[in-house]
Amino acid sequence: MGWDQLLYRDIGFLSAGVFARLEWPENVVDLCAVRRLGSKSSPHHSIRSASRLVREDRVGTSTTVTFPNWLQLWPAVIHAAEQLHSELASEENPAEALELWSRLVLDSRMKRVWVVLYKKKRNRHKAIEEFLHPACMTNASDAARKRRRALELREKGGPKTVSEADLLEAEAALLESLCDPPADPRWSEQDRAVQLFLRRAYEAALDHELEFLSDLEAKASKLQKVAKRLQSDAAILSSLGMEREARKLLRIASNCEDKAFNILPIQDIPSEQTDAPRFSLKTDDPWIITRRRGDLQLGTFVANLSVITGTLFGQALYGTLAIVANVRFNREDVTHRKVWEMLRLK
């Protein structure tokens, strides 16, 4: 089953390979605290208070959401926003979740995001049916993207690029033989990608906990030391005839080693001594912070979102990321250039 057909069903981004996946979960992740809505210093894009846009029925549990007129142009976005809104009550802090939801859905700056994602190509100054940034949510789209990339590699030439092109074409052929899962007939492939983009942006904004490579390395080191002590103790127990107890310690030691191995970001590196793969740190993982400099929350948010746009629409879309980042963090200074520089340093 191809990864793009599972964009809204399966979990996580996997490392580069045949089938990378995105999740379309039933519930979003835990909340992070966010600042108050709006900004007195920038009234041209401030949004109306949530109390005037979301009216709760105090007798029952129903909630009526009123969307701004400019958002009516994109019913698929409204549908995705309504789904996210329906999940707010189950969040750990619904009030804070509503505040963040309101930013990403109701801030008028988001209009430019949807304009870009739905923009059509032009031929002699006339719009045509093909999207400028076409979505990749089906096996057919994924296969077509792989074949285009394979053609580009073949034009470059060279044994390494030709080998990569062969692999891409093989993956494309496999995807073309598979069926896509059922999809809501109301929404086009572009609609579904835009809906998923909104959900992913919302989730990335909610999940603000930072992960530092140094912290992960320290934790993995502790687990490895515990594993070695347990293995040493197991050897002592075995010499005393306590084989059963020794085996228990070895199982725990093995679990510690596995845990330490899984904590760190890794990449395969062929071993010169054996056919088995060897592993080492992968320092360009956008979720792992290797250097404590700059605005770390902003950088992590932008990096996460760039993976999403690249997977869904084939490119990072720096300007779009800048808009969403400004909305998320209630600021004005994130630009196309700044996003490009942040991602270049990743």
XYZ file of C-alpha atoms in Angstrom:
346
model
C 0.000 0.000 0.000
C 1.492 3.357 -1.054
C 2.286 6.028 1.505
C 0.304 8.800 -0.125
C -2.894 6.785 -0.018
C -2.388 6.502 3.732
C -1.823 10.199 4.387
C -5.016 10.474 6.349
C -5.031 7.042 7.969
C -1.641 5.933 9.242
C 0.779 7.342 11.780
C 3.889 9.444 11.592
C 6.557 10.427 9.105
C 8.895 7.538 8.423
C 12.441 7.973 7.165
C 13.042 8.220 3.431
C 11.999 5.042 1.669
C 9.294 3.514 -0.445
C 6.414 4.208 1.881
C 6.585 7.329 4.096
C 3.311 8.038 5.915
C 1.249 10.781 7.440
C -1.445 10.449 10.058
C -5.091 11.500 10.015
C -5.933 10.679 13.640
C -9.236 10.648 15.440
C -7.890 12.971 18.133
C -5.112 15.524 18.113
C -2.103 15.460 20.403
C -1.738 17.100 23.822
C -2.062 20.846 24.083
C 0.483 23.528 24.596
C -0.229 26.943 26.054
C -0.664 29.756 23.527
C -0.869 33.517 23.810
C -4.075 35.520 23.764
C -5.872 36.085 20.456
C -5.299 39.107 18.308
C -2.830 41.948 18.573
C -3.530 45.586 19.364
C -0.471 46.547 17.366
C -1.783 44.910 14.182
C -5.535 45.580 13.964
C -5.632 45.053 10.197
C -5.532 41.282 10.652
C -6.830 40.833 14.191
C -9.673 38.356 14.499
C -12.887 38.835 16.359
C -13.060 37.346 19.826
C -13.852 33.659 19.957
C -16.909 34.372 22.091
C -18.533 36.142 19.142
C -17.648 33.400 16.650
C -18.304 30.327 18.771
C -21.592 30.164 20.659
C -21.941 27.295 23.122
C -25.306 25.846 24.087
C -25.068 25.808 27.906
C -28.109 23.519 28.206
C -26.719 20.805 25.956
C -23.352 20.073 24.436
C -23.851 21.444 20.921
C -21.703 24.283 19.622
C -22.425 26.562 16.682
C -19.450 27.927 14.775
C -19.750 31.008 12.587
C -16.989 31.381 10.006
C -15.933 34.688 8.402
C -17.235 35.468 4.923
C -13.832 35.179 3.250
C -13.531 31.530 4.349
C -16.775 30.571 2.580
C -14.778 30.321 -0.658
C -13.227 27.058 0.574
C -15.880 24.655 1.943
C -13.297 21.881 2.324
C -11.335 24.063 4.746
C -14.505 24.821 6.702
C -15.281 21.108 6.913
C -11.804 20.341 8.268
C -12.077 23.224 10.730
C -15.426 21.903 11.958
C -13.900 18.460 12.517
C -11.067 19.959 14.544
C -13.542 22.089 16.499
C -15.607 19.028 17.385
C -12.526 17.552 19.096
C -11.843 20.574 21.317
C -14.021 19.382 24.196
C -11.911 16.245 24.590
C -8.689 18.210 24.916
C -6.854 18.657 28.189
C -7.445 22.420 28.085
C -10.341 23.161 25.693
C -10.112 26.925 26.202
C -6.494 27.073 25.085
C -7.214 24.673 22.234
C -10.053 26.920 21.069
C -7.729 29.918 21.162
C -5.184 28.226 18.903
C -7.881 26.808 16.625
C -9.299 30.317 16.254
C -5.961 31.681 15.141
C -5.355 29.102 12.436
C -8.937 29.136 11.173
C -10.194 32.692 11.631
C -7.148 34.943 11.231
C -7.597 36.714 7.893
C -3.934 36.162 6.991
C -4.770 32.491 6.456
C -6.754 33.520 3.385
C -3.454 33.870 1.508
C -2.542 30.295 2.467
C -5.691 28.839 0.913
C -5.311 31.062 -2.161
C -1.832 29.622 -2.766
C -2.809 25.995 -2.171
C -5.773 26.298 -4.559
C -4.043 28.459 -7.152
C -4.340 27.253 -10.758
C -1.679 27.389 -13.434
C -2.076 29.984 -16.161
C -1.733 29.726 -19.928
C -1.580 33.030 -21.747
C -2.884 34.812 -18.652
C -5.871 32.460 -18.352
C -6.297 29.993 -15.513
C -6.349 26.318 -16.475
C -7.614 23.336 -14.502
C -4.193 22.156 -13.318
C -3.137 23.349 -9.869
C 0.113 25.251 -9.475
C 0.921 23.067 -6.461
C -0.951 19.826 -7.191
C -1.694 17.567 -4.245
C -0.320 14.070 -3.870
C -2.866 11.999 -1.945
C -3.384 8.952 -4.168
C -1.277 6.130 -5.540
C -1.605 7.529 -9.050
C -0.328 10.955 -7.965
C 2.513 9.421 -6.008
C 3.482 7.218 -8.949
C 3.402 10.191 -11.321
C 5.615 12.212 -8.991
C 8.119 9.358 -8.771
C 8.215 8.960 -12.550
C 8.839 12.685 -13.017
C 11.689 12.533 -10.537
C 13.100 9.435 -12.230
C 13.074 11.241 -15.579
C 14.953 14.188 -14.061
C 17.586 11.832 -12.652
C 18.046 10.030 -15.977
C 18.627 13.345 -17.713
C 21.444 14.079 -15.244
C 23.120 10.754 -16.021
C 25.634 8.848 -13.932
C 25.429 5.334 -12.434
C 24.169 6.490 -9.027
C 21.354 8.643 -10.410
C 20.332 5.970 -12.922
C 20.153 3.405 -10.131
C 17.972 5.763 -8.090
C 15.774 6.360 -11.119
C 15.331 2.591 -11.563
C 14.200 2.301 -7.946
C 11.723 5.178 -8.302
C 10.232 3.646 -11.423
C 9.873 0.284 -9.697
C 8.092 1.980 -6.792
C 5.848 3.819 -9.251
C 4.912 0.580 -11.006
C 3.987 -0.982 -7.672
C 1.854 2.015 -6.676
C 0.049 1.934 -10.026
C -1.049 -1.629 -9.300
C -2.634 -0.724 -5.962
C -6.084 0.604 -5.154
C -6.684 3.696 -3.054
C -8.725 3.494 0.151
C -12.264 4.941 0.092
C -12.385 8.717 0.190
C -15.177 11.201 0.817
C -16.602 11.892 -2.685
C -17.410 15.475 -1.717
C -13.746 16.438 -1.759
C -11.189 16.379 -4.528
C -7.621 15.244 -4.028
C -6.584 18.891 -3.664
C -9.331 19.427 -1.067
C -8.174 16.481 1.001
C -4.562 17.630 0.925
C -5.571 21.118 2.056
C -7.681 19.638 4.845
C -4.762 17.522 5.982
C -2.462 20.532 5.837
C -4.751 22.438 8.223
C -4.887 19.520 10.630
C -1.111 19.040 10.541
C -0.489 22.740 11.095
C -2.859 22.640 14.069
C -1.171 19.569 15.533
C 2.303 21.018 15.023
C 1.191 24.172 16.821
C -0.252 22.196 19.720
C 2.813 20.008 20.168
C 5.377 22.591 21.261
C 7.623 20.372 23.394
C 11.212 20.674 22.199
C 13.556 17.696 21.899
C 17.293 18.285 22.142
C 19.802 15.826 20.754
C 22.023 16.277 23.829
C 19.143 15.235 26.124
C 18.394 12.174 24.003
C 22.055 11.185 23.957
C 22.284 11.508 27.748
C 19.191 9.359 28.238
C 20.433 6.720 25.810
C 23.833 6.673 27.543
C 22.219 6.035 30.930
C 20.181 3.160 29.534
C 23.288 1.620 27.961
C 25.149 1.825 31.279
C 22.246 0.168 33.089
C 22.218 -2.593 30.467
C 25.930 -3.274 31.006
C 25.516 -3.467 34.799
C 22.608 -5.868 34.425
C 24.614 -8.057 32.048
C 27.482 -8.131 34.554
C 25.116 -9.038 37.397
C 23.529 -11.716 35.231
C 26.951 -13.304 34.692
C 27.524 -13.395 38.468
C 24.108 -14.985 39.085
C 24.787 -17.567 36.380
C 28.111 -18.511 38.015
C 26.183 -19.117 41.252
C 23.770 -21.449 39.521
C 20.892 -18.955 39.429
C 20.199 -19.345 35.705
C 16.530 -18.354 35.884
C 17.294 -15.081 37.652
C 20.196 -14.413 35.280
C 17.926 -14.796 32.246
C 15.496 -12.256 33.743
C 18.285 -9.698 34.133
C 19.457 -10.325 30.573
C 15.935 -9.717 29.252
C 15.765 -6.416 31.149
C 19.223 -5.475 29.844
C 18.115 -6.239 26.318
C 15.045 -4.019 26.779
C 17.278 -1.185 28.001
C 19.505 -1.524 24.937
C 16.501 -1.509 22.619
C 15.120 1.573 24.353
C 18.449 3.380 24.023
C 18.653 2.416 20.347
C 15.136 3.680 19.595
C 15.582 7.003 21.406
C 18.174 8.349 18.988
C 17.499 9.427 15.398
C 19.400 7.092 13.096
C 20.355 6.456 9.524
C 21.622 3.317 7.860
C 25.326 3.195 7.059
C 26.692 0.078 5.306
C 29.274 -1.737 7.362
C 32.639 -2.585 5.863
C 32.980 -5.657 8.047
C 29.549 -7.242 7.706
C 26.501 -7.335 5.495
C 24.340 -6.188 8.405
C 23.495 -2.471 8.536
C 25.270 -0.181 10.977
C 23.713 2.940 12.419
C 24.799 6.418 13.410
C 23.184 9.686 14.450
C 21.159 11.561 11.900
C 21.499 15.227 12.827
C 19.178 16.735 10.204
C 15.958 15.354 11.691
C 13.635 18.415 11.889
C 12.166 17.202 15.187
C 15.535 16.958 16.939
C 17.333 20.171 17.931
C 21.097 19.890 17.636
C 22.046 23.505 18.275
C 20.556 25.718 20.980
C 20.393 28.951 19.050
C 17.740 31.233 17.595
C 13.999 30.875 18.161
C 13.811 27.135 18.731
C 10.028 26.843 18.879
C 9.642 28.782 15.641
C 12.376 26.784 13.925
C 10.925 23.449 14.969
C 7.411 24.464 13.919
C 8.621 25.615 10.492
C 10.702 22.459 9.983
C 7.769 20.213 10.848
C 5.444 22.098 8.536
C 7.976 22.025 5.693
C 7.908 18.215 5.767
C 4.131 18.351 5.470
C 4.072 20.763 2.518
C 6.848 18.855 0.803
C 4.980 15.572 1.117
C 1.561 16.920 0.184
C 2.470 19.498 -2.461
C 5.972 18.554 -3.584
C 7.830 21.593 -2.220
C 8.377 23.544 0.984
C 6.367 26.670 -0.017
C 8.428 29.081 2.076
C 5.984 31.970 1.790
C 3.087 29.837 2.932
C 5.093 28.545 5.888
C 5.944 32.120 6.826
C 2.272 33.106 6.917
C 1.247 30.145 9.059
C 4.168 30.739 11.424
C 3.198 34.400 11.850
C -0.378 33.361 12.605
C 0.675 30.610 14.996
C 3.026 32.830 17.007
C 1.012 36.047 16.615
C 3.840 37.971 14.964
C 4.692 39.780 11.722
C 8.411 39.303 11.155
C 8.599 35.771 9.695
C 9.347 36.139 5.991
C 9.951 33.905 2.975
C 13.686 34.599 3.328
C 13.726 33.842 7.047
C 11.986 30.496 6.523
C 14.427 29.609 3.757
C 17.379 30.383 6.027
C 15.948 28.337 8.915
C 15.402 25.298 6.717
C 18.807 25.680 5.060
C 20.458 25.404 8.482
C 18.518 22.264 9.370
